[in-house]
Structures are given as C-alpha cells and as structure tokens.
Amino acid sequence: MFSMVLFSDDKLTMHLNWFGMGALTIIDAHGRKRRAHPIQKRYLQAVTRELQAIGVKITPDDPVCRHALGEIAHAIYDFPPGGLVWTTALNRSPRETALAFFEEAKQPG
C-alpha cells in the first residue's frame, strides 16, 4: 500500500512502501518478491543521498540514478545480505559506491 516505484526494467521492479518508511521490495517478471534486509535499504538510502550530494538528480530519468538503482535492485534480488557481494558493498562507504556508479554510468556503451 502506498508504494512508490524506484526502479523498473524488463526483469525487476523495486518498490518502496509507506512513503519511504516501509519495506523495500523487489518483484521479478514472474511476480516473485524479495524484501530487502533493513541494512540493504539503509545502504540504498545512503548511496542515494551521496548521489544527490555530488549533483545527481534522484529521478529514474537521470542515467546515473537509473544505473545505481538498477545495480542495487539486482544485487538485493540476486544476493543474500550476508553473502560476499553485500559484505563487500557494505565495507565500502556509500560515497565510494556513489562515485563508482557515477563513473560507470558515464562510460560509453
């Protein structure tokens, strides 16, 4: 209820419920759901704040924001919060991650 779509592609849709205070949910093309662990949600919020701080508009129309949200959505859906991918991600600062997404999105192709 009261969900907001943060990211959507042909494979996944990422929703944030209850005006940002509720669950972060990823739904695949077949309707299977995965709810993000609270640490994953907090990390997404921190990376989003850092993207905004470096001048990225937080909207799906912005290619950097879309790239970052897509990468995080797929990581939440595909990998458990205690796994290697998330352990590695959580050992980086949100700023480092935001800058990496910024650079990746600017690469041609």
CSV table of N, CA and C in Angstrom, one decimal:
chain,number,residue,atom,x,y,z
A,1,MET,N,0.8,-1.2,0.0
A,1,MET,CA,0.0,0.0,0.0
A,1,MET,C,0.9,1.2,0.0
A,2,PHE,N,0.5,2.2,-0.7
A,2,PHE,CA,1.2,3.5,-0.9
A,2,PHE,C,2.7,3.2,-1.3
A,3,SER,N,2.8,2.4,-2.3
A,3,SER,CA,4.2,2.1,-2.7
A,3,SER,C,4.6,3.1,-3.9
A,4,MET,N,5.9,3.3,-3.9
A,4,MET,CA,6.5,4.1,-5.0
A,4,MET,C,7.5,3.3,-5.7
A,5,VAL,N,7.4,3.3,-7.1
A,5,VAL,CA,8.4,2.5,-7.9
A,5,VAL,C,9.6,3.3,-8.0
A,6,LEU,N,10.7,2.7,-7.5
A,6,LEU,CA,12.0,3.4,-7.6
A,6,LEU,C,12.8,3.0,-8.9
A,7,PHE,N,12.6,1.8,-9.3
A,7,PHE,CA,13.3,1.3,-10.5
A,7,PHE,C,12.5,0.2,-11.1
A,8,SER,N,12.5,0.1,-12.5
A,8,SER,CA,11.8,-0.9,-13.2
A,8,SER,C,12.6,-1.2,-14.5
A,9,ASP,N,12.8,-2.5,-14.8
A,9,ASP,CA,13.3,-2.9,-16.1
A,9,ASP,C,12.5,-4.1,-16.5
A,10,ASP,N,13.0,-4.8,-17.5
A,10,ASP,CA,12.2,-6.0,-18.0
A,10,ASP,C,12.3,-7.2,-17.1
A,11,LYS,N,13.2,-7.1,-16.1
A,11,LYS,CA,13.4,-8.2,-15.2
A,11,LYS,C,12.9,-8.0,-13.8
A,12,LEU,N,13.1,-6.7,-13.3
A,12,LEU,CA,12.8,-6.4,-11.9
A,12,LEU,C,12.1,-5.1,-11.7
A,13,THR,N,11.3,-5.0,-10.7
A,13,THR,CA,10.7,-3.7,-10.2
A,13,THR,C,11.0,-3.5,-8.8
A,14,MET,N,11.5,-2.4,-8.4
A,14,MET,CA,11.8,-2.1,-7.0
A,14,MET,C,10.8,-1.1,-6.4
A,15,HIS,N,10.1,-1.5,-5.3
A,15,HIS,CA,9.1,-0.6,-4.7
A,15,HIS,C,9.6,-0.2,-3.3
A,16,LEU,N,9.2,1.0,-2.9
A,16,LEU,CA,9.4,1.4,-1.5
A,16,LEU,C,8.0,1.7,-1.0
A,17,ASN,N,7.6,1.0,0.1
A,17,ASN,CA,6.3,1.1,0.6
A,17,ASN,C,6.2,2.2,1.7
A,18,TRP,N,5.0,2.6,1.9
A,18,TRP,CA,4.6,3.5,3.0
A,18,TRP,C,5.5,4.8,3.0
A,19,PHE,N,5.5,5.5,1.9
A,19,PHE,CA,6.2,6.8,1.8
A,19,PHE,C,7.6,6.7,2.2
A,20,GLY,N,8.3,5.6,2.0
A,20,GLY,CA,9.7,5.5,2.3
A,20,GLY,C,10.0,5.0,3.7
A,21,MET,N,9.0,4.8,4.5
A,21,MET,CA,9.2,4.3,5.9
A,21,MET,C,9.0,2.8,5.9
A,22,GLY,N,8.4,2.2,4.9
A,22,GLY,CA,8.2,0.7,5.0
A,22,GLY,C,9.2,-0.1,4.3
A,23,ALA,N,8.8,-1.2,3.8
A,23,ALA,CA,9.6,-2.2,3.2
A,23,ALA,C,10.1,-1.8,1.8
A,24,LEU,N,11.3,-2.2,1.5
A,24,LEU,CA,11.9,-2.1,0.1
A,24,LEU,C,11.7,-3.5,-0.5
A,25,THR,N,10.9,-3.6,-1.5
A,25,THR,CA,10.6,-4.9,-2.1
A,25,THR,C,11.0,-4.9,-3.6
A,26,ILE,N,11.5,-6.0,-4.0
A,26,ILE,CA,11.9,-6.3,-5.4
A,26,ILE,C,11.0,-7.4,-5.9
A,27,ILE,N,10.4,-7.1,-7.1
A,27,ILE,CA,9.5,-8.1,-7.7
A,27,ILE,C,10.0,-8.4,-9.1
A,28,ASP,N,10.2,-9.7,-9.3
A,28,ASP,CA,10.7,-10.1,-10.7
A,28,ASP,C,9.5,-10.2,-11.7
A,29,ALA,N,9.9,-10.5,-12.9
A,29,ALA,CA,8.9,-10.5,-14.0
A,29,ALA,C,7.9,-11.6,-13.8
A,30,HIS,N,8.1,-12.6,-13.0
A,30,HIS,CA,7.2,-13.7,-12.7
A,30,HIS,C,6.3,-13.5,-11.5
A,31,GLY,N,6.5,-12.3,-10.9
A,31,GLY,CA,5.7,-12.0,-9.7
A,31,GLY,C,6.3,-12.4,-8.4
A,32,ARG,N,7.5,-13.0,-8.4
A,32,ARG,CA,8.2,-13.4,-7.1
A,32,ARG,C,8.7,-12.2,-6.5
A,33,LYS,N,8.6,-12.2,-5.1
A,33,LYS,CA,9.0,-11.0,-4.4
A,33,LYS,C,10.2,-11.3,-3.5
A,34,ARG,N,11.0,-10.3,-3.3
A,34,ARG,CA,12.1,-10.4,-2.3
A,34,ARG,C,12.1,-9.1,-1.5
A,35,ARG,N,12.0,-9.2,-0.2
A,35,ARG,CA,12.0,-8.0,0.6
A,35,ARG,C,13.5,-7.8,1.0
A,36,ALA,N,13.9,-6.5,0.9
A,36,ALA,CA,15.3,-6.2,1.2
A,36,ALA,C,15.5,-6.2,2.7
A,37,HIS,N,16.6,-6.6,3.1
A,37,HIS,CA,17.0,-6.6,4.6
A,37,HIS,C,17.1,-5.1,4.9
A,38,PRO,N,16.8,-4.7,6.2
A,38,PRO,CA,16.9,-3.3,6.6
A,38,PRO,C,18.3,-2.7,6.3
A,39,ILE,N,19.4,-3.5,6.4
A,39,ILE,CA,20.7,-2.9,6.1
A,39,ILE,C,20.8,-2.6,4.7
A,40,GLN,N,20.2,-3.4,3.8
A,40,GLN,CA,20.3,-3.1,2.4
A,40,GLN,C,19.5,-1.8,2.0
A,41,LYS,N,18.3,-1.7,2.7
A,41,LYS,CA,17.5,-0.5,2.5
A,41,LYS,C,18.3,0.8,3.0
A,42,ARG,N,18.9,0.7,4.1
A,42,ARG,CA,19.7,1.8,4.6
A,42,ARG,C,20.8,2.2,3.7
A,43,TYR,N,21.5,1.1,3.2
A,43,TYR,CA,22.6,1.4,2.3
A,43,TYR,C,22.1,2.0,1.0
A,44,LEU,N,21.0,1.6,0.4
A,44,LEU,CA,20.4,2.3,-0.7
A,44,LEU,C,20.1,3.7,-0.4
A,45,GLN,N,19.5,4.0,0.7
A,45,GLN,CA,19.2,5.4,1.1
A,45,GLN,C,20.5,6.2,1.2
A,46,ALA,N,21.6,5.6,1.8
A,46,ALA,CA,22.8,6.4,2.0
A,46,ALA,C,23.5,6.6,0.6
A,47,VAL,N,23.5,5.6,-0.3
A,47,VAL,CA,24.1,5.8,-1.6
A,47,VAL,C,23.3,6.9,-2.3
A,48,THR,N,22.0,6.9,-2.2
A,48,THR,CA,21.1,7.9,-2.9
A,48,THR,C,21.4,9.3,-2.4
A,49,ARG,N,21.6,9.4,-1.1
A,49,ARG,CA,22.0,10.7,-0.5
A,49,ARG,C,23.3,11.2,-1.1
A,50,GLU,N,24.3,10.3,-1.2
A,50,GLU,CA,25.6,10.6,-1.7
A,50,GLU,C,25.5,11.0,-3.2
A,51,LEU,N,24.7,10.3,-3.9
A,51,LEU,CA,24.5,10.7,-5.3
A,51,LEU,C,23.9,12.1,-5.4
A,52,GLN,N,23.0,12.4,-4.6
A,52,GLN,CA,22.4,13.7,-4.6
A,52,GLN,C,23.4,14.8,-4.2
A,53,ALA,N,24.3,14.4,-3.3
A,53,ALA,CA,25.4,15.4,-2.8
A,53,ALA,C,26.4,15.7,-3.9
A,54,ILE,N,26.6,14.7,-4.9
A,54,ILE,CA,27.5,15.0,-5.9
A,54,ILE,C,26.8,15.6,-7.2
A,55,GLY,N,25.5,15.9,-7.0
A,55,GLY,CA,24.8,16.6,-8.1
A,55,GLY,C,24.0,15.8,-9.0
A,56,VAL,N,23.7,14.5,-8.7
A,56,VAL,CA,22.9,13.6,-9.5
A,56,VAL,C,21.4,13.9,-9.1
A,57,LYS,N,20.6,14.1,-10.0
A,57,LYS,CA,19.1,14.2,-9.8
A,57,LYS,C,18.6,12.8,-9.4
A,58,ILE,N,17.9,12.7,-8.4
A,58,ILE,CA,17.3,11.4,-7.9
A,58,ILE,C,15.9,11.3,-8.6
A,59,THR,N,16.0,10.8,-9.8
A,59,THR,CA,14.9,10.5,-10.7
A,59,THR,C,15.2,9.4,-11.7
A,60,PRO,N,14.3,8.6,-12.0
A,60,PRO,CA,14.6,7.5,-13.0
A,60,PRO,C,15.0,8.0,-14.3
A,61,ASP,N,14.7,9.3,-14.6
A,61,ASP,CA,15.2,9.8,-15.9
A,61,ASP,C,16.6,10.1,-16.0
A,62,ASP,N,17.3,10.3,-14.8
A,62,ASP,CA,18.7,10.5,-14.8
A,62,ASP,C,19.5,9.2,-15.0
A,63,PRO,N,20.4,9.2,-16.0
A,63,PRO,CA,21.0,7.9,-16.3
A,63,PRO,C,21.9,7.4,-15.2
A,64,VAL,N,22.5,8.3,-14.4
A,64,VAL,CA,23.4,7.8,-13.3
A,64,VAL,C,22.5,7.2,-12.2
A,65,CYS,N,21.4,7.9,-11.9
A,65,CYS,CA,20.5,7.4,-10.8
A,65,CYS,C,19.9,6.1,-11.3
A,66,ARG,N,19.5,6.0,-12.5
A,66,ARG,CA,18.9,4.7,-13.0
A,66,ARG,C,19.9,3.6,-13.0
A,67,HIS,N,21.1,3.9,-13.3
A,67,HIS,CA,22.2,2.8,-13.3
A,67,HIS,C,22.4,2.4,-11.8
A,68,ALA,N,22.5,3.3,-10.9
A,68,ALA,CA,22.7,3.0,-9.5
A,68,ALA,C,21.6,2.2,-8.9
A,69,LEU,N,20.3,2.7,-9.1
A,69,LEU,CA,19.2,2.0,-8.6
A,69,LEU,C,19.0,0.6,-9.2
A,70,GLY,N,19.3,0.4,-10.5
A,70,GLY,CA,19.3,-0.9,-11.1
A,70,GLY,C,20.3,-1.8,-10.6
A,71,GLU,N,21.5,-1.4,-10.4
A,71,GLU,CA,22.5,-2.2,-9.8
A,71,GLU,C,22.2,-2.7,-8.4
A,72,ILE,N,21.7,-1.8,-7.6
A,72,ILE,CA,21.3,-2.1,-6.3
A,72,ILE,C,20.1,-3.1,-6.2
A,73,ALA,N,19.1,-2.8,-7.1
A,73,ALA,CA,17.9,-3.7,-7.2
A,73,ALA,C,18.3,-5.1,-7.5
A,74,HIS,N,19.2,-5.2,-8.5
A,74,HIS,CA,19.6,-6.6,-8.9
A,74,HIS,C,20.5,-7.2,-7.8
A,75,ALA,N,21.3,-6.5,-7.1
A,75,ALA,CA,22.1,-7.0,-6.0
A,75,ALA,C,21.2,-7.5,-4.9
A,76,ILE,N,20.2,-6.7,-4.6
A,76,ILE,CA,19.2,-7.1,-3.5
A,76,ILE,C,18.5,-8.4,-3.9
A,77,TYR,N,18.1,-8.5,-5.1
A,77,TYR,CA,17.3,-9.6,-5.6
A,77,TYR,C,18.2,-10.9,-5.7
A,78,ASP,N,19.4,-10.7,-6.2
A,78,ASP,CA,20.2,-11.9,-6.6
A,78,ASP,C,21.1,-12.4,-5.5
A,79,PHE,N,21.4,-11.6,-4.5
A,79,PHE,CA,22.4,-12.0,-3.5
A,79,PHE,C,21.9,-11.8,-2.1
A,80,PRO,N,22.1,-12.8,-1.2
A,80,PRO,CA,21.7,-12.6,0.2
A,80,PRO,C,22.5,-11.5,1.0
A,81,PRO,N,21.9,-10.9,2.0
A,81,PRO,CA,22.5,-9.8,2.7
A,81,PRO,C,23.8,-10.2,3.4
A,82,GLY,N,24.0,-11.5,3.7
A,82,GLY,CA,25.2,-11.9,4.4
A,82,GLY,C,26.2,-12.5,3.5
A,83,GLY,N,26.0,-12.4,2.2
A,83,GLY,CA,26.9,-13.0,1.2
A,83,GLY,C,28.0,-12.1,0.8
A,84,LEU,N,28.9,-12.6,0.0
A,84,LEU,CA,30.1,-11.9,-0.4
A,84,LEU,C,29.8,-10.5,-1.1
A,85,VAL,N,28.9,-10.5,-2.0
A,85,VAL,CA,28.6,-9.2,-2.7
A,85,VAL,C,28.2,-8.1,-1.7
A,86,TRP,N,27.3,-8.5,-0.7
A,86,TRP,CA,26.9,-7.5,0.2
A,86,TRP,C,27.9,-7.2,1.3
A,87,THR,N,28.7,-8.2,1.7
A,87,THR,CA,29.8,-7.9,2.6
A,87,THR,C,30.8,-6.9,2.0
A,88,THR,N,31.1,-7.2,0.7
A,88,THR,CA,32.0,-6.3,0.0
A,88,THR,C,31.4,-4.9,-0.1
A,89,ALA,N,30.1,-4.8,-0.5
A,89,ALA,CA,29.5,-3.5,-0.7
A,89,ALA,C,29.4,-2.7,0.6
A,90,LEU,N,29.1,-3.4,1.7
A,90,LEU,CA,28.9,-2.7,3.0
A,90,LEU,C,30.3,-2.3,3.6
A,91,ASN,N,31.3,-2.9,3.1
A,91,ASN,CA,32.7,-2.4,3.5
A,91,ASN,C,33.2,-1.2,2.8
A,92,ARG,N,32.5,-0.8,1.8
A,92,ARG,CA,32.8,0.5,1.1
A,92,ARG,C,31.9,1.5,1.6
A,93,SER,N,32.4,2.7,1.6
A,93,SER,CA,31.5,3.8,2.1
A,93,SER,C,30.4,4.1,1.0
A,94,PRO,N,29.3,4.6,1.4
A,94,PRO,CA,28.3,4.9,0.4
A,94,PRO,C,28.8,6.0,-0.6
A,95,ARG,N,29.7,6.8,-0.2
A,95,ARG,CA,30.2,7.8,-1.1
A,95,ARG,C,31.1,7.2,-2.2
A,96,GLU,N,31.9,6.2,-1.8
A,96,GLU,CA,32.7,5.4,-2.7
A,96,GLU,C,31.8,4.7,-3.8
A,97,THR,N,30.7,4.1,-3.3
A,97,THR,CA,29.8,3.4,-4.1
A,97,THR,C,29.1,4.4,-5.1
A,98,ALA,N,28.7,5.6,-4.6
A,98,ALA,CA,28.0,6.6,-5.4
A,98,ALA,C,29.0,7.1,-6.5
A,99,LEU,N,30.2,7.3,-6.1
A,99,LEU,CA,31.2,7.8,-7.1
A,99,LEU,C,31.5,6.7,-8.2
A,100,ALA,N,31.5,5.5,-7.7
A,100,ALA,CA,31.7,4.4,-8.7
A,100,ALA,C,30.6,4.3,-9.7
A,101,PHE,N,29.3,4.4,-9.2
A,101,PHE,CA,28.2,4.3,-10.0
A,101,PHE,C,28.2,5.5,-11.0
A,102,PHE,N,28.6,6.7,-10.5
A,102,PHE,CA,28.7,7.9,-11.3
A,102,PHE,C,29.7,7.6,-12.5
A,103,GLU,N,30.8,7.1,-12.2
A,103,GLU,CA,31.8,6.8,-13.2
A,103,GLU,C,31.4,5.7,-14.2
A,104,GLU,N,30.8,4.7,-13.7
A,104,GLU,CA,30.3,3.6,-14.6
A,104,GLU,C,29.2,4.1,-15.5
A,105,ALA,N,28.3,4.9,-15.0
A,105,ALA,CA,27.2,5.4,-15.9
A,105,ALA,C,27.7,6.3,-17.0
A,106,LYS,N,28.8,7.0,-16.7
A,106,LYS,CA,29.4,7.9,-17.7
A,106,LYS,C,30.2,7.2,-18.8
A,107,GLN,N,30.5,5.9,-18.6
A,107,GLN,CA,31.3,5.1,-19.6
A,107,GLN,C,30.5,4.9,-20.8
A,108,PRO,N,31.1,5.0,-22.0
A,108,PRO,CA,30.3,4.8,-23.2
A,108,PRO,C,30.0,3.3,-23.4
A,109,GLY,N,28.8,3.0,-23.9
A,109,GLY,CA,28.4,1.6,-24.2
A,109,GLY,C,27.7,1.1,-23.1
